[in-house]
Amino acid sequence: MSTNLVPVSERWDVVVVGAGPAGLSAAYEASRRGARTLVLERAEHPRYKTCGGGLIGPSLAAVAGRIAVPAADRIDRLTFTHDGRREFSRAAREPVLTMVRRSEFDDALRKAAVEAGAEVRQHTAVRSLAGLNAGVIIGADGSAGITARHVGVQFEQVDLGLEVELPVPASIRERWRGRVLIDWGPLPGSYAWIFPKDDTLTVGVIASRGQGGATRAYLKAFLERFGLAGIEPEHDSGHLTRCRRDDSPLRRDNVIVAGDAAGLLEPWTREGISFALRSGALAGAAAATADLDGYERSVEATLMPAMRAGRLLLRAFSAHPALFHGVLATPPGWRVFRRFCTGETSLDREVSKLPMRATLNVLGRTRRASTSPEL
């Protein structure tokens, strides 16, 4: 693997560090605007990436016209439980989620960036930004990457996600085709999921960092509950998700960060693909026009309202998960959740409504009832 990347004599308008959804979206947008663009990626596509792989409406809108989404399943039925109990299911007339394998999805984004004119160099690890001869550097190498450290990104929420990819026989496959299960978990702010992808199930849990043992126990119990514990995983992995602090920088000199490197994801669901695609596109457009201040303004205007709404939801959900579960079972609650998934509404739009904002503020300030059931 190469460690010192681009000869000083080789000048690029834009160099993108990292070839995930954020970096490849940035490269696509910069290239199609005429910027000479280079992408540096330490791995090689197609490569496995720990990720639930559920695309919501904003993600589909962000790639429309760029790629044909390699859908592994389309979800029109959702089942919800609260710590394995109080199960209910809802169905929609149209798909509310599109499931993808990140290896296929990211590779499609890579091909689109190359077709737009970007050069992608794989097996190339960035150890220092000093060797990059570029007008603008876009950091998309993750929250633990070199560009986030260089810019000085600060994170206020760190969560641990554990996930397994299970190859399943036809009988299990048919049971889950077109259907997702979400369980609001026993740890504050936690939840688990089962996502179908053709002949595999992606099963995972997420909770705040510092509860590793309890999070692993939650995953173990979750797998056992659905008779999946005896299946040997194709992949068994963990990762940290990090949400930026509101006042955290997005830029230092000619370096801007996008996606996970900027800590851009929704704090309640920890959904990050749509934030990566959208922030990457904003970064690429800003880099091509040398309007780096404009990138910061665009992120503040288009992405930060949803993050702030997600923080408010997470506080209230952490305190009262059973209440959230009960509200979701009602027709209005399901309608808002479905419309959020399809992109017909957004968290910030819903939370901006005065009654909901006031209710969430009150719930977020009250302690979680640990002994008496809610609703």
CSV table of C-alpha atoms in Angstrom, one decimal:
chain,number,residue,atom,x,y,z
A,1,MET,CA,0.0,0.0,0.0
A,2,SER,CA,1.3,3.4,-1.0
A,3,THR,CA,1.9,5.9,1.8
A,4,ASN,CA,3.2,9.0,0.2
A,5,LEU,CA,0.8,9.9,-2.4
A,6,VAL,CA,0.9,12.6,-4.9
A,7,PRO,CA,4.1,14.0,-6.2
A,8,VAL,CA,4.4,17.7,-5.4
A,9,SER,CA,4.8,18.5,-9.1
A,10,GLU,CA,1.4,16.9,-9.8
A,11,ARG,CA,-1.2,19.7,-9.3
A,12,TRP,CA,-4.9,19.0,-8.8
A,13,ASP,CA,-7.8,21.4,-8.4
A,14,VAL,CA,-9.4,19.1,-5.9
A,15,VAL,CA,-8.0,16.1,-4.0
A,16,VAL,CA,-10.6,14.0,-2.1
A,17,VAL,CA,-9.4,11.8,0.7
A,18,GLY,CA,-11.6,8.7,1.1
A,19,ALA,CA,-13.9,7.0,-1.4
A,20,GLY,CA,-17.1,6.4,0.5
A,21,PRO,CA,-20.4,8.1,-0.3
A,22,ALA,CA,-19.2,11.5,0.8
A,23,GLY,CA,-15.9,11.4,-1.0
A,24,LEU,CA,-17.3,10.0,-4.2
A,25,SER,CA,-20.2,12.5,-4.2
A,26,ALA,CA,-17.7,15.3,-3.8
A,27,ALA,CA,-15.6,14.0,-6.6
A,28,TYR,CA,-18.6,13.6,-8.9
A,29,GLU,CA,-19.8,17.2,-8.2
A,30,ALA,CA,-16.4,18.7,-8.5
A,31,SER,CA,-15.6,16.9,-11.7
A,32,ARG,CA,-18.8,17.7,-13.5
A,33,ARG,CA,-18.1,21.3,-12.8
A,34,GLY,CA,-14.8,21.1,-14.5
A,35,ALA,CA,-12.4,20.7,-11.6
A,36,ARG,CA,-9.5,18.4,-12.1
A,37,THR,CA,-10.2,15.9,-9.3
A,38,LEU,CA,-8.3,13.1,-7.7
A,39,VAL,CA,-9.7,10.6,-5.2
A,40,LEU,CA,-7.4,8.7,-2.8
A,41,GLU,CA,-8.7,5.5,-1.2
A,42,ARG,CA,-6.8,3.1,1.0
A,43,ALA,CA,-8.9,0.0,0.1
A,44,GLU,CA,-10.2,-1.3,-3.2
A,45,HIS,CA,-13.7,-1.2,-4.4
A,46,PRO,CA,-15.9,-3.2,-4.1
A,47,ARG,CA,-15.1,-3.6,-0.4
A,48,TYR,CA,-17.2,-4.5,2.6
A,49,LYS,CA,-18.3,-1.7,4.8
A,50,THR,CA,-20.1,-2.1,8.2
A,51,CYS,CA,-23.4,-0.4,7.6
A,52,GLY,CA,-27.1,-1.2,7.8
A,53,GLY,CA,-27.4,-0.1,4.2
A,54,GLY,CA,-31.0,1.3,4.4
A,55,LEU,CA,-31.5,4.2,2.0
A,56,ILE,CA,-34.2,6.7,2.9
A,57,GLY,CA,-35.8,9.1,0.5
A,58,PRO,CA,-33.1,11.9,0.8
A,59,SER,CA,-30.4,9.3,-0.1
A,60,LEU,CA,-32.3,8.2,-3.2
A,61,ALA,CA,-33.0,11.8,-4.2
A,62,ALA,CA,-29.2,12.6,-3.8
A,63,VAL,CA,-28.2,9.8,-6.3
A,64,ALA,CA,-31.1,10.1,-8.7
A,65,GLY,CA,-29.7,10.6,-12.2
A,66,ARG,CA,-26.2,9.6,-11.1
A,67,ILE,CA,-26.5,5.8,-10.5
A,68,ALA,CA,-29.0,3.0,-10.8
A,69,VAL,CA,-29.4,2.0,-7.2
A,70,PRO,CA,-28.3,-1.7,-6.7
A,71,ALA,CA,-31.3,-2.6,-4.5
A,72,ALA,CA,-31.0,-5.8,-2.5
A,73,ASP,CA,-34.5,-5.4,-1.3
A,74,ARG,CA,-37.3,-2.8,-1.1
A,75,ILE,CA,-39.1,-2.5,2.2
A,76,ASP,CA,-42.8,-1.9,2.5
A,77,ARG,CA,-43.5,-3.6,5.8
A,78,LEU,CA,-42.0,-2.7,9.2
A,79,THR,CA,-42.3,-4.4,12.5
A,80,PHE,CA,-41.6,-2.6,15.8
A,81,THR,CA,-40.9,-4.0,19.3
A,82,HIS,CA,-39.9,-2.5,22.6
A,83,ASP,CA,-37.2,-4.7,24.1
A,84,GLY,CA,-38.8,-7.7,22.4
A,85,ARG,CA,-42.3,-6.9,23.6
A,86,ARG,CA,-45.4,-5.1,22.4
A,87,GLU,CA,-44.9,-6.0,18.8
A,88,PHE,CA,-46.8,-4.3,16.0
A,89,SER,CA,-46.4,-4.1,12.2
A,90,ARG,CA,-47.3,-1.5,9.6
A,91,ALA,CA,-47.4,-1.7,5.8
A,92,ALA,CA,-47.1,0.9,3.2
A,93,ARG,CA,-48.4,1.1,-0.4
A,94,GLU,CA,-44.9,2.1,-1.7
A,95,PRO,CA,-41.4,1.1,-0.4
A,96,VAL,CA,-40.3,3.2,2.6
A,97,LEU,CA,-36.7,1.9,2.5
A,98,THR,CA,-34.3,0.6,-0.1
A,99,MET,CA,-31.7,-1.9,1.1
A,100,VAL,CA,-28.2,-1.9,-0.5
A,101,ARG,CA,-25.0,-3.7,0.1
A,102,ARG,CA,-22.4,-1.0,0.6
A,103,SER,CA,-19.9,-2.8,-1.5
A,104,GLU,CA,-22.2,-2.5,-4.5
A,105,PHE,CA,-23.6,0.9,-3.7
A,106,ASP,CA,-20.2,2.5,-3.1
A,107,ASP,CA,-18.7,0.9,-6.3
A,108,ALA,CA,-21.6,2.3,-8.3
A,109,LEU,CA,-20.8,5.8,-6.9
A,110,ARG,CA,-17.1,5.2,-7.8
A,111,LYS,CA,-18.0,4.4,-11.4
A,112,ALA,CA,-20.1,7.5,-11.6
A,113,ALA,CA,-17.3,9.7,-10.3
A,114,VAL,CA,-14.9,8.3,-12.9
A,115,GLU,CA,-17.4,8.8,-15.7
A,116,ALA,CA,-17.7,12.4,-14.6
A,117,GLY,CA,-14.0,12.8,-15.0
A,118,ALA,CA,-12.5,12.1,-11.6
A,119,GLU,CA,-9.4,9.9,-11.2
A,120,VAL,CA,-9.7,7.3,-8.4
A,121,ARG,CA,-6.5,5.9,-7.0
A,122,GLN,CA,-7.0,2.9,-4.7
A,123,HIS,CA,-4.6,1.1,-2.3
A,124,THR,CA,-3.4,4.6,-1.4
A,125,ALA,CA,-3.4,5.6,2.2
A,126,VAL,CA,-3.0,9.2,3.2
A,127,ARG,CA,-0.5,9.7,6.1
A,128,SER,CA,0.0,13.4,5.8
A,129,LEU,CA,-1.8,16.2,4.0
A,130,ALA,CA,1.4,18.0,3.4
A,131,GLY,CA,2.2,16.0,0.3
A,132,LEU,CA,-1.1,16.9,-1.5
A,133,ASN,CA,-0.6,19.5,-4.1
A,134,ALA,CA,-4.2,20.7,-4.4
A,135,GLY,CA,-6.3,23.8,-4.6
A,136,VAL,CA,-8.8,22.3,-2.2
A,137,ILE,CA,-8.6,19.1,-0.1
A,138,ILE,CA,-11.9,17.4,0.8
A,139,GLY,CA,-11.7,15.1,3.8
A,140,ALA,CA,-14.1,12.1,3.6
A,141,ASP,CA,-12.0,9.5,5.4
A,142,GLY,CA,-14.2,9.0,8.4
A,143,SER,CA,-14.5,10.5,11.9
A,144,ALA,CA,-11.2,8.9,13.0
A,145,GLY,CA,-9.3,10.0,9.9
A,146,ILE,CA,-6.5,12.4,9.3
A,147,THR,CA,-8.6,15.2,7.9
A,148,ALA,CA,-11.0,15.4,10.8
A,149,ARG,CA,-8.0,15.7,13.1
A,150,HIS,CA,-6.4,18.3,10.9
A,151,VAL,CA,-9.5,20.4,10.8
A,152,GLY,CA,-10.1,20.0,14.5
A,153,VAL,CA,-13.6,18.4,14.4
A,154,GLN,CA,-15.1,18.0,17.8
A,155,PHE,CA,-17.7,15.3,18.6
A,156,GLU,CA,-20.4,15.5,21.2
A,157,GLN,CA,-22.0,12.1,20.8
A,158,VAL,CA,-20.2,8.8,20.2
A,159,ASP,CA,-22.1,5.5,19.8
A,160,LEU,CA,-21.0,1.9,19.4
A,161,GLY,CA,-22.6,-0.1,16.6
A,162,LEU,CA,-22.3,-3.9,16.4
A,163,GLU,CA,-23.4,-5.8,13.3
A,164,VAL,CA,-23.4,-9.2,11.7
A,165,GLU,CA,-24.1,-10.3,8.2
A,166,LEU,CA,-25.9,-13.6,8.2
A,167,PRO,CA,-26.3,-15.9,5.2
A,168,VAL,CA,-29.8,-17.4,5.5
A,169,PRO,CA,-31.6,-20.3,3.8
A,170,ALA,CA,-34.6,-19.8,1.6
A,171,SER,CA,-37.1,-20.4,4.4
A,172,ILE,CA,-35.7,-17.5,6.5
A,173,ARG,CA,-35.1,-15.4,3.5
A,174,GLU,CA,-38.8,-15.5,2.5
A,175,ARG,CA,-39.9,-14.6,6.0
A,176,TRP,CA,-38.0,-11.3,5.9
A,177,ARG,CA,-38.3,-10.3,2.2
A,178,GLY,CA,-39.6,-6.8,2.0
A,179,ARG,CA,-39.8,-6.5,5.8
A,180,VAL,CA,-37.6,-4.8,8.4
A,181,LEU,CA,-37.8,-5.2,12.2
A,182,ILE,CA,-36.7,-2.4,14.6
A,183,ASP,CA,-36.5,-3.0,18.4
A,184,TRP,CA,-36.2,-0.1,20.8
A,185,GLY,CA,-33.6,-1.5,23.2
A,186,PRO,CA,-33.1,-1.8,26.9
A,187,LEU,CA,-30.2,0.7,27.0
A,188,PRO,CA,-30.9,4.4,26.9
A,189,GLY,CA,-31.0,5.5,23.3
A,190,SER,CA,-30.4,2.1,21.9
A,191,TYR,CA,-32.1,0.1,19.2
A,192,ALA,CA,-31.6,-3.0,17.1
A,193,TRP,CA,-32.5,-3.9,13.5
A,194,ILE,CA,-33.0,-6.8,11.1
A,195,PHE,CA,-32.5,-5.7,7.5
A,196,PRO,CA,-33.0,-8.2,4.6
A,197,LYS,CA,-30.6,-8.2,1.6
A,198,ASP,CA,-31.4,-11.0,-0.8
A,199,ASP,CA,-29.8,-14.1,0.7
A,200,THR,CA,-28.4,-12.3,3.8
A,201,LEU,CA,-29.7,-10.6,6.9
A,202,THR,CA,-27.9,-7.6,8.4
A,203,VAL,CA,-28.6,-7.7,12.1
A,204,GLY,CA,-27.2,-5.0,14.4
A,205,VAL,CA,-27.6,-2.9,17.5
A,206,ILE,CA,-26.4,0.6,18.5
A,207,ALA,CA,-26.0,2.3,21.9
A,208,SER,CA,-23.9,5.0,23.4
A,209,ARG,CA,-20.2,4.2,23.8
A,210,GLY,CA,-19.0,3.0,27.2
A,211,GLN,CA,-21.6,0.2,27.4
A,212,GLY,CA,-19.7,-2.4,25.4
A,213,GLY,CA,-20.6,-5.4,27.4
A,214,ALA,CA,-24.2,-4.5,27.7
A,215,THR,CA,-24.4,-3.7,23.9
A,216,ARG,CA,-22.8,-7.1,23.1
A,217,ALA,CA,-25.3,-8.8,25.4
A,218,TYR,CA,-28.2,-7.0,23.7
A,219,LEU,CA,-27.0,-8.2,20.3
A,220,LYS,CA,-26.7,-11.8,21.6
A,221,ALA,CA,-30.2,-11.8,23.1
A,222,PHE,CA,-31.6,-10.2,20.0
A,223,LEU,CA,-30.2,-12.9,17.7
A,224,GLU,CA,-31.4,-15.6,20.0
A,225,ARG,CA,-34.9,-14.1,20.1
A,226,PHE,CA,-35.3,-14.6,16.4
A,227,GLY,CA,-33.6,-18.0,16.1
A,228,LEU,CA,-30.5,-16.5,14.3
A,229,ALA,CA,-27.8,-17.1,16.9
A,230,GLY,CA,-26.7,-20.4,15.3
A,231,ILE,CA,-25.9,-18.9,11.9
A,232,GLU,CA,-22.2,-18.3,11.2
A,233,PRO,CA,-21.8,-14.7,10.2
A,234,GLU,CA,-20.1,-13.7,6.9
A,235,HIS,CA,-19.0,-10.5,8.7
A,236,ASP,CA,-19.0,-9.7,12.4
A,237,SER,CA,-17.9,-6.1,13.0
A,238,GLY,CA,-18.2,-3.0,15.2
A,239,HIS,CA,-17.8,0.7,14.6
A,240,LEU,CA,-18.1,4.0,16.3
A,241,THR,CA,-20.4,6.7,15.0
A,242,ARG,CA,-19.6,10.3,16.0
A,243,CYS,CA,-21.9,13.3,15.8
A,244,ARG,CA,-20.3,16.7,15.6
A,245,ARG,CA,-20.7,19.5,18.1
A,246,ASP,CA,-22.7,22.4,16.8
A,247,ASP,CA,-19.8,24.8,16.9
A,248,SER,CA,-17.3,22.3,15.5
A,249,PRO,CA,-15.3,23.5,12.5
A,250,LEU,CA,-15.9,22.2,9.0
A,251,ARG,CA,-12.9,23.9,7.4
A,252,ARG,CA,-9.2,24.7,8.1
A,253,ASP,CA,-7.6,26.8,5.4
A,254,ASN,CA,-8.1,24.9,2.1
A,255,VAL,CA,-9.3,21.7,3.8
A,256,ILE,CA,-13.0,21.0,4.2
A,257,VAL,CA,-14.6,17.9,5.7
A,258,ALA,CA,-17.8,16.0,4.7
A,259,GLY,CA,-19.8,13.0,5.8
A,260,ASP,CA,-18.5,11.1,8.8
A,261,ALA,CA,-15.2,13.1,8.8
A,262,ALA,CA,-17.3,16.1,9.7
A,263,GLY,CA,-19.5,14.2,12.2
A,264,LEU,CA,-22.5,14.8,10.0
A,265,LEU,CA,-25.3,12.2,10.8
A,266,GLU,CA,-28.7,12.2,12.4
A,267,PRO,CA,-28.2,11.7,16.2
A,268,TRP,CA,-31.4,9.7,16.9
A,269,THR,CA,-31.4,7.1,14.2
A,270,ARG,CA,-27.7,7.5,13.5
A,271,GLU,CA,-28.6,7.6,9.8
A,272,GLY,CA,-25.5,8.8,8.0
A,273,ILE,CA,-25.7,7.9,4.3
A,274,SER,CA,-28.0,10.7,3.3
A,275,PHE,CA,-25.8,13.2,5.2
A,276,ALA,CA,-22.7,11.8,3.5
A,277,LEU,CA,-24.2,12.0,0.0
A,278,ARG,CA,-25.5,15.5,0.5
A,279,SER,CA,-22.6,17.0,2.4
A,280,GLY,CA,-20.2,15.5,-0.2
A,281,ALA,CA,-22.1,17.0,-3.0
A,282,LEU,CA,-22.0,20.4,-1.3
A,283,ALA,CA,-18.3,20.1,-0.7
A,284,GLY,CA,-17.6,19.1,-4.3
A,285,ALA,CA,-19.6,22.0,-5.6
A,286,ALA,CA,-17.9,24.5,-3.2
A,287,ALA,CA,-14.4,23.2,-4.1
A,288,ALA,CA,-15.0,23.5,-7.8
A,289,THR,CA,-16.0,27.1,-7.3
A,290,ALA,CA,-13.5,27.9,-4.5
A,291,ASP,CA,-16.3,29.0,-2.3
A,292,LEU,CA,-15.3,27.2,0.9
A,293,ASP,CA,-17.1,29.7,3.1
A,294,GLY,CA,-20.2,28.9,1.1
A,295,TYR,CA,-19.8,25.2,2.0
A,296,GLU,CA,-20.0,26.0,5.7
A,297,ARG,CA,-23.1,28.1,5.2
A,298,SER,CA,-24.8,25.4,3.1
A,299,VAL,CA,-24.2,22.7,5.7
A,300,GLU,CA,-25.6,25.0,8.4
A,301,ALA,CA,-28.7,25.8,6.3
A,302,THR,CA,-29.5,22.3,4.9
A,303,LEU,CA,-28.1,19.7,7.3
A,304,MET,CA,-27.7,21.1,10.8
A,305,PRO,CA,-31.4,21.7,11.4
A,306,ALA,CA,-32.1,18.0,11.1
A,307,MET,CA,-29.2,17.2,13.4
A,308,ARG,CA,-30.5,19.6,16.1
A,309,ALA,CA,-34.0,18.0,15.8
A,310,GLY,CA,-32.4,14.6,16.1
A,311,ARG,CA,-30.6,15.5,19.3
A,312,LEU,CA,-33.9,16.7,20.8
A,313,LEU,CA,-35.6,13.4,19.7
A,314,LEU,CA,-32.8,11.3,21.1
A,315,ARG,CA,-33.0,13.0,24.5
A,316,ALA,CA,-36.7,12.4,24.7
A,317,PHE,CA,-36.5,8.8,23.3
A,318,SER,CA,-33.7,7.9,25.8
A,319,ALA,CA,-35.9,9.0,28.7
A,320,HIS,CA,-39.2,7.5,27.4
A,321,PRO,CA,-38.7,4.7,24.8
A,322,ALA,CA,-42.0,3.0,25.6
A,323,LEU,CA,-43.8,6.3,25.0
A,324,PHE,CA,-42.1,6.6,21.6
A,325,HIS,CA,-43.1,3.1,20.8
A,326,GLY,CA,-46.7,3.7,21.7
A,327,VAL,CA,-46.9,6.9,19.7
A,328,LEU,CA,-45.4,5.2,16.7
A,329,ALA,CA,-48.2,2.6,16.8
A,330,THR,CA,-50.8,5.3,16.4
A,331,PRO,CA,-51.9,6.3,12.8
A,332,PRO,CA,-50.4,9.9,13.2
A,333,GLY,CA,-47.1,8.5,14.6
A,334,TRP,CA,-46.7,5.9,11.9
A,335,ARG,CA,-47.6,8.5,9.2
A,336,VAL,CA,-44.8,10.8,10.4
A,337,PHE,CA,-42.3,8.0,10.5
A,338,ARG,CA,-43.2,6.7,7.1
A,339,ARG,CA,-43.1,10.2,5.6
A,340,PHE,CA,-39.7,10.8,7.2
A,341,CYS,CA,-38.4,7.5,5.6
A,342,THR,CA,-39.7,8.4,2.2
A,343,GLY,CA,-38.4,12.0,2.4
A,344,GLU,CA,-41.9,13.6,2.3
A,345,THR,CA,-41.0,15.3,5.5
A,346,SER,CA,-38.0,15.8,7.7
A,347,LEU,CA,-37.3,15.7,11.4
A,348,ASP,CA,-36.6,19.4,11.6
A,349,ARG,CA,-39.9,20.2,9.9
A,350,GLU,CA,-41.8,18.0,12.3
A,351,VAL,CA,-40.0,19.1,15.4
A,352,SER,CA,-40.4,22.8,14.4
A,353,LYS,CA,-44.1,22.4,15.1
A,354,LEU,CA,-44.6,24.1,18.5
A,355,PRO,CA,-46.6,21.3,20.2
A,356,MET,CA,-44.1,18.6,19.3
A,357,ARG,CA,-41.1,20.8,20.2
A,358,ALA,CA,-42.6,21.7,23.6
A,359,THR,CA,-43.5,18.0,24.3
A,360,LEU,CA,-40.0,16.8,23.4
A,361,ASN,CA,-38.4,19.5,25.6
A,362,VAL,CA,-40.4,18.3,28.6
A,363,LEU,CA,-39.8,14.6,27.9
A,364,GLY,CA,-36.1,15.2,27.4
A,365,ARG,CA,-35.8,16.8,30.8
A,366,THR,CA,-37.5,14.1,32.7
A,367,ARG,CA,-35.8,10.9,34.0
A,368,ARG,CA,-36.4,7.6,32.3
A,369,ALA,CA,-38.9,5.5,34.4
A,370,SER,CA,-37.0,2.4,35.1
A,371,THR,CA,-39.6,0.4,37.1
A,372,SER,CA,-43.1,1.5,36.1
A,373,PRO,CA,-44.3,0.9,32.5
A,374,GLU,CA,-45.3,3.8,30.3
A,375,LEU,CA,-48.6,3.9,28.4
